[in-house]
Amino acid sequence: MTVTRSDILEAADSIRSDVEQTPLIETRISGRTMWLKCESLQTGGAFKLRGATNRLRQLSPAEQAQGVVAFSSGNHAQGVAIAASRLGIRATIVMPSDAPAVKIDATRSHGAEIVFYDRSRQSREEIAAKIAQEQGATVVPSFDDPAIVAGQGTVGLEILDQMPIPPRQIVIPCGGGGLAAGIALACPDAEIVIVEPEGWDDMRRSLEGGAIVPVQPNPPTTLCDALQTPRVSPITFGILQRRSAQALVVTDDEVTQAVRIAWREHGLTVEAGGAAALAAVLAAKAQLVEGMVVVLSGGNIDPELHASIVEG
């Protein structure tokens, strides 16, 4: 399975009326001008609606009638639920039992059926596959699908259109790598930097080792629930490897600071995983360059948790 820049251009035409062109906000960090791409302001609170819409629009009428199944801690869940609701498709979402309540409630509000699982003992992929077999439904993965990657890549096309200068470096939160891979294809002249939470840096270790390796056993807890992907896919790994993507790791303390700064400086509500790239920049882990773009990938955070972070 391959994805090309042409696929992203086609995806942009397909989903243009279904997604928001999110703002690109100028900011200054450590005396240097850079830009924040605010996918936290996308419909559904994250970039995931782009890929989900592109994938569901490619289903045949017969496939649409049978419904879809997805697995997600919340943002992809909402993206699929919204896209399915708009297209009149039944959606079943496999979600971890410890997913944030705000994401569970939002997913359910769009008419999706939720099946919970224990992320420490059960396989979400196996559960989704069983449901799909029983219902005759189509599995819509969160990143391991060319149409998903192409849809996420439309973020990169918007960056190119919105930037006053060509983007030289784009720093992107990374779970499975669908967003980063899509942007890497859409913006071939920009350096790509991916950022993962501590202990969940399987993409970093895969890129450094030259082959896909899963998250190590018993990974630590993290505030970045949206980035807890146990294993990346050949599609996303291959794209980022060919682009020589750099990879960084951030701690919960660094992410918390980024959530706080996004709110205090710009009034932006950003979830922990969505703030990972900003965390790397604020912690001086990413090299600051002219033409730097930082992607804020999601804003679905429990209001009480957000309040405690920004007040802290």
Short mmCIF file of C-alpha atoms in Angstrom, two decimals:
data_model
loop_
_atom_site.label_atom_id
_atom_site.label_comp_id
_atom_site.label_asym_id
_atom_site.label_seq_id
_atom_site.Cartn_x
_atom_site.Cartn_y
_atom_site.Cartn_z
CA MET A 1 0.00 0.00 0.00
CA THR A 2 1.43 3.36 -1.01
CA VAL A 3 0.39 6.97 -0.62
CA THR A 4 1.45 9.80 -2.94
CA ARG A 5 1.12 13.55 -2.91
CA SER A 6 -1.46 13.19 -5.67
CA ASP A 7 -3.60 11.19 -3.23
CA ILE A 8 -3.47 14.10 -0.81
CA LEU A 9 -4.50 16.58 -3.50
CA GLU A 10 -7.43 14.32 -4.38
CA ALA A 11 -8.36 14.03 -0.70
CA ALA A 12 -8.38 17.82 -0.38
CA ASP A 13 -10.93 18.05 -3.20
CA SER A 14 -13.02 15.24 -1.72
CA ILE A 15 -13.30 16.56 1.85
CA ARG A 16 -13.12 20.31 1.28
CA SER A 17 -16.78 20.90 2.24
CA ASP A 18 -16.56 18.59 5.27
CA VAL A 19 -13.65 20.06 7.23
CA GLU A 20 -12.53 23.44 8.50
CA GLN A 21 -9.44 25.22 7.25
CA THR A 22 -7.92 25.69 10.67
CA PRO A 23 -6.02 28.85 11.64
CA LEU A 24 -2.26 29.29 11.36
CA ILE A 25 -1.28 31.60 14.24
CA GLU A 26 1.98 33.53 14.43
CA THR A 27 3.79 33.36 17.76
CA ARG A 28 7.23 34.00 19.24
CA ILE A 29 9.20 31.50 21.29
CA SER A 30 12.68 32.23 22.63
CA GLY A 31 12.77 35.38 20.49
CA ARG A 32 12.03 33.57 17.23
CA THR A 33 8.91 33.89 15.10
CA MET A 34 7.10 30.66 14.30
CA TRP A 35 3.57 29.48 13.51
CA LEU A 36 1.04 27.26 15.26
CA LYS A 37 -1.25 25.15 13.06
CA CYS A 38 -4.39 24.85 15.17
CA GLU A 39 -5.99 21.49 14.36
CA SER A 40 -7.30 21.66 17.93
CA LEU A 41 -9.95 23.94 16.38
CA GLN A 42 -11.01 21.38 13.76
CA THR A 43 -14.56 19.99 13.86
CA GLY A 44 -14.45 17.19 16.42
CA GLY A 45 -11.53 18.86 18.18
CA ALA A 46 -8.73 17.19 16.19
CA PHE A 47 -7.32 16.53 12.73
CA LYS A 48 -8.84 13.05 12.65
CA LEU A 49 -12.00 14.12 10.82
CA ARG A 50 -9.91 14.65 7.68
CA GLY A 51 -8.72 11.07 7.28
CA ALA A 52 -11.97 9.53 8.49
CA THR A 53 -14.03 11.52 5.99
CA ASN A 54 -11.69 10.69 3.12
CA ARG A 55 -11.83 6.97 3.94
CA LEU A 56 -15.60 6.79 4.41
CA ARG A 57 -16.24 8.70 1.19
CA GLN A 58 -14.38 5.94 -0.66
CA LEU A 59 -16.73 3.19 0.58
CA SER A 60 -19.07 1.67 -1.97
CA PRO A 61 -22.84 1.93 -1.38
CA ALA A 62 -22.84 -1.73 -0.32
CA GLU A 63 -20.01 -1.12 2.16
CA GLN A 64 -21.75 1.94 3.55
CA ALA A 65 -24.86 -0.11 4.17
CA GLN A 66 -22.87 -2.61 6.26
CA GLY A 67 -21.37 0.06 8.53
CA VAL A 68 -17.86 0.70 9.84
CA VAL A 69 -15.78 -0.26 12.88
CA ALA A 70 -12.92 1.78 14.32
CA PHE A 71 -10.67 1.58 17.39
CA SER A 72 -9.45 4.69 19.15
CA SER A 73 -8.89 6.36 22.51
CA GLY A 74 -11.06 9.22 21.34
CA ASN A 75 -10.02 11.58 18.55
CA HIS A 76 -10.22 9.07 15.68
CA ALA A 77 -13.36 7.75 17.34
CA GLN A 78 -14.97 11.18 17.07
CA GLY A 79 -13.72 11.71 13.53
CA VAL A 80 -15.24 8.43 12.35
CA ALA A 81 -18.45 9.03 14.32
CA ILE A 82 -18.94 12.49 12.80
CA ALA A 83 -18.12 11.39 9.25
CA ALA A 84 -20.37 8.32 9.57
CA SER A 85 -23.25 10.37 10.95
CA ARG A 86 -23.03 12.84 8.08
CA LEU A 87 -23.02 10.03 5.51
CA GLY A 88 -25.73 7.96 7.19
CA ILE A 89 -23.38 5.07 8.04
CA ARG A 90 -23.63 2.95 11.20
CA ALA A 91 -20.45 3.21 13.29
CA THR A 92 -19.12 1.01 16.08
CA ILE A 93 -16.10 2.29 17.99
CA VAL A 94 -13.80 0.16 20.16
CA MET A 95 -12.50 2.43 22.94
CA PRO A 96 -10.29 1.79 25.99
CA SER A 97 -12.25 1.79 29.23
CA ASP A 98 -9.92 4.48 30.60
CA ALA A 99 -10.46 6.89 27.70
CA PRO A 100 -11.24 10.47 28.81
CA ALA A 101 -14.94 10.93 29.54
CA VAL A 102 -15.07 14.00 27.31
CA LYS A 103 -14.02 11.86 24.33
CA ILE A 104 -16.41 9.02 25.17
CA ASP A 105 -19.36 11.41 25.53
CA ALA A 106 -18.52 13.25 22.32
CA THR A 107 -18.21 10.02 20.33
CA ARG A 108 -21.53 8.74 21.65
CA SER A 109 -23.22 12.09 20.93
CA HIS A 110 -22.68 11.53 17.20
CA GLY A 111 -24.62 8.28 17.26
CA ALA A 112 -21.78 5.77 17.39
CA GLU A 113 -22.04 2.56 19.41
CA ILE A 114 -19.10 2.14 21.82
CA VAL A 115 -17.50 -1.16 22.82
CA PHE A 116 -15.02 -0.82 25.68
CA TYR A 117 -11.85 -2.86 26.20
CA ASP A 118 -8.95 -3.07 28.66
CA ARG A 119 -5.91 -1.65 26.86
CA SER A 120 -3.53 -3.50 29.21
CA ARG A 121 -4.97 -6.98 28.56
CA GLN A 122 -6.98 -6.95 25.33
CA SER A 123 -6.24 -6.29 21.67
CA ARG A 124 -8.35 -3.54 20.15
CA GLU A 125 -7.47 -4.79 16.67
CA GLU A 126 -8.76 -8.29 17.44
CA ILE A 127 -11.98 -6.93 18.93
CA ALA A 128 -12.59 -4.67 15.95
CA ALA A 129 -11.88 -7.50 13.51
CA LYS A 130 -14.37 -9.78 15.27
CA ILE A 131 -17.09 -7.12 15.21
CA ALA A 132 -16.40 -6.41 11.54
CA GLN A 133 -16.69 -10.10 10.69
CA GLU A 134 -19.95 -10.47 12.60
CA GLN A 135 -21.53 -7.35 11.08
CA GLY A 136 -19.93 -7.43 7.65
CA ALA A 137 -18.59 -3.97 8.44
CA THR A 138 -15.45 -2.23 7.19
CA VAL A 139 -12.61 -1.60 9.65
CA VAL A 140 -11.39 2.00 9.54
CA PRO A 141 -7.96 2.10 11.22
CA SER A 142 -6.63 5.31 12.71
CA PHE A 143 -3.44 5.47 10.62
CA ASP A 144 -2.71 2.18 8.83
CA ASP A 145 -4.63 3.05 5.67
CA PRO A 146 -3.60 5.05 2.57
CA ALA A 147 -6.87 7.02 2.49
CA ILE A 148 -6.46 7.97 6.14
CA VAL A 149 -2.90 9.20 5.61
CA ALA A 150 -3.95 11.12 2.50
CA GLY A 151 -6.75 12.83 4.39
CA GLN A 152 -4.46 13.83 7.25
CA GLY A 153 -2.00 15.19 4.71
CA THR A 154 -4.43 17.96 3.81
CA VAL A 155 -3.17 19.70 6.96
CA GLY A 156 0.14 20.10 5.14
CA LEU A 157 -1.50 21.56 2.04
CA GLU A 158 -3.17 24.18 4.21
CA ILE A 159 0.14 25.03 5.85
CA LEU A 160 1.66 25.66 2.43
CA ASP A 161 -1.24 27.94 1.47
CA GLN A 162 -1.25 29.85 4.75
CA MET A 163 2.45 30.38 5.43
CA PRO A 164 3.89 33.79 4.45
CA ILE A 165 7.21 32.02 3.72
CA PRO A 166 7.91 28.42 2.73
CA PRO A 167 7.86 26.20 5.82
CA ARG A 168 11.35 24.99 6.58
CA GLN A 169 10.56 22.70 9.51
CA ILE A 170 7.26 21.22 10.75
CA VAL A 171 7.06 19.72 14.24
CA ILE A 172 4.21 17.23 14.67
CA PRO A 173 2.78 15.12 17.52
CA CYS A 174 3.06 11.42 16.67
CA GLY A 175 1.08 8.37 17.75
CA GLY A 176 0.77 6.04 14.79
CA GLY A 177 2.25 8.63 12.47
CA GLY A 178 -0.66 9.21 10.08
CA LEU A 179 -0.61 12.98 10.49
CA ALA A 180 3.17 13.25 10.29
CA ALA A 181 3.36 10.97 7.26
CA GLY A 182 0.63 12.89 5.46
CA ILE A 183 2.27 16.24 6.14
CA ALA A 184 5.65 14.83 5.07
CA LEU A 185 4.18 13.95 1.67
CA ALA A 186 2.27 17.22 1.33
CA CYS A 187 5.31 19.36 2.23
CA PRO A 188 8.27 17.66 0.51
CA ASP A 189 10.67 20.58 1.04
CA ALA A 190 10.15 20.91 4.81
CA GLU A 191 12.12 19.12 7.49
CA ILE A 192 9.84 16.81 9.47
CA VAL A 193 10.18 16.40 13.23
CA ILE A 194 7.89 13.99 15.10
CA VAL A 195 7.32 14.11 18.85
CA GLU A 196 6.16 11.25 21.07
CA PRO A 197 5.52 10.89 24.82
CA GLU A 198 8.13 9.30 27.03
CA GLY A 199 7.88 5.50 27.00
CA TRP A 200 5.66 5.50 23.91
CA ASP A 201 8.40 6.47 21.47
CA ASP A 202 8.16 3.43 19.20
CA MET A 203 8.37 5.55 16.03
CA ARG A 204 11.61 7.14 17.26
CA ARG A 205 13.14 3.76 18.06
CA SER A 206 11.89 2.32 14.77
CA LEU A 207 13.42 5.16 12.76
CA GLU A 208 16.71 4.91 14.62
CA GLY A 209 16.87 1.12 14.24
CA GLY A 210 15.69 0.98 10.64
CA ALA A 211 12.82 -1.44 11.35
CA ILE A 212 9.47 -1.29 13.14
CA VAL A 213 9.64 -2.08 16.85
CA PRO A 214 6.64 -1.98 19.21
CA VAL A 215 6.30 -0.09 22.45
CA GLN A 216 8.19 -1.94 25.16
CA PRO A 217 6.23 -4.03 27.72
CA ASN A 218 4.61 -2.19 30.63
CA PRO A 219 5.01 1.33 29.26
CA PRO A 220 4.53 4.22 31.71
CA THR A 221 1.30 6.09 32.12
CA THR A 222 1.08 9.34 30.16
CA LEU A 223 -1.23 12.31 29.88
CA CYS A 224 -0.93 11.92 26.10
CA ASP A 225 -3.73 9.37 25.69
CA ALA A 226 -4.09 10.28 22.00
CA LEU A 227 -0.50 9.17 21.34
CA GLN A 228 -0.57 5.76 23.03
CA THR A 229 -0.05 3.66 19.92
CA PRO A 230 1.60 0.28 20.69
CA ARG A 231 2.98 -0.23 17.18
CA VAL A 232 3.33 1.96 14.08
CA SER A 233 2.48 0.75 10.57
CA PRO A 234 4.63 0.02 7.52
CA ILE A 235 2.84 2.84 5.67
CA THR A 236 3.64 5.60 8.14
CA PHE A 237 7.06 4.25 9.11
CA GLY A 238 8.09 3.92 5.47
CA ILE A 239 7.08 7.48 4.59
CA LEU A 240 8.83 9.02 7.60
CA GLN A 241 11.91 6.87 7.09
CA ARG A 242 12.21 7.97 3.45
CA ARG A 243 11.86 11.59 4.53
CA SER A 244 14.61 11.16 7.17
CA ALA A 245 12.26 12.46 9.84
CA GLN A 246 13.79 13.49 13.14
CA ALA A 247 12.19 12.14 16.33
CA LEU A 248 11.96 13.65 19.81
CA VAL A 249 10.50 12.56 23.15
CA VAL A 250 8.73 14.72 25.76
CA THR A 251 7.74 14.18 29.38
CA ASP A 252 4.37 14.79 31.00
CA ASP A 253 5.81 17.82 32.81
CA GLU A 254 6.92 19.33 29.48
CA VAL A 255 3.55 18.63 27.90
CA THR A 256 1.75 20.19 30.86
CA GLN A 257 3.76 23.36 30.39
CA ALA A 258 2.83 23.44 26.72
CA VAL A 259 -0.88 23.07 27.49
CA ARG A 260 -0.54 25.96 29.93
CA ILE A 261 1.34 28.22 27.49
CA ALA A 262 -1.12 27.56 24.65
CA TRP A 263 -3.93 28.77 26.89
CA ARG A 264 -2.15 31.71 28.51
CA GLU A 265 -0.57 33.07 25.33
CA HIS A 266 -3.28 32.33 22.77
CA GLY A 267 -6.44 31.22 24.59
CA LEU A 268 -6.15 27.81 22.90
CA THR A 269 -7.45 24.69 24.62
CA VAL A 270 -5.04 21.92 23.66
CA GLU A 271 -4.98 18.37 25.02
CA ALA A 272 -1.75 16.81 26.23
CA GLY A 273 -1.08 14.72 23.13
CA GLY A 274 -1.99 17.63 20.89
CA ALA A 275 0.57 19.79 22.69
CA ALA A 276 3.49 17.36 22.37
CA ALA A 277 5.14 19.21 19.49
CA LEU A 278 4.84 22.55 21.28
CA ALA A 279 6.30 20.90 24.38
CA ALA A 280 9.41 19.87 22.46
CA VAL A 281 9.89 23.42 21.18
CA LEU A 282 9.36 25.05 24.58
CA ALA A 283 11.77 22.57 26.20
CA ALA A 284 14.42 23.46 23.58
CA LYS A 285 14.50 19.88 22.33
CA ALA A 286 13.65 20.98 18.78
CA GLN A 287 16.12 23.23 17.01
CA LEU A 288 14.54 26.64 16.38
CA VAL A 289 14.74 27.70 12.75
CA GLU A 290 13.15 30.31 10.50
CA GLY A 291 9.96 29.10 8.87
CA MET A 292 9.09 26.74 11.72
CA VAL A 293 5.55 25.36 12.09
CA VAL A 294 4.28 23.60 15.21
CA VAL A 295 1.14 21.49 14.86
CA LEU A 296 -1.38 21.52 17.71
CA SER A 297 -3.17 18.32 16.75
CA GLY A 298 -6.04 18.09 19.23
CA GLY A 299 -8.01 19.92 21.89
CA ASN A 300 -10.20 17.26 23.52
CA ILE A 301 -9.25 17.48 27.17
CA ASP A 302 -11.34 17.04 30.29
CA PRO A 303 -12.35 20.57 31.40
CA GLU A 304 -11.39 19.93 35.03
CA LEU A 305 -7.98 18.61 34.05
CA HIS A 306 -7.40 21.57 31.75
CA ALA A 307 -8.40 24.00 34.48
CA SER A 308 -6.02 22.40 36.96
CA ILE A 309 -3.16 22.57 34.44
CA VAL A 310 -3.60 26.19 33.41
CA GLU A 311 -4.10 27.32 37.00
CA GLY A 312 -0.98 25.45 38.09
#
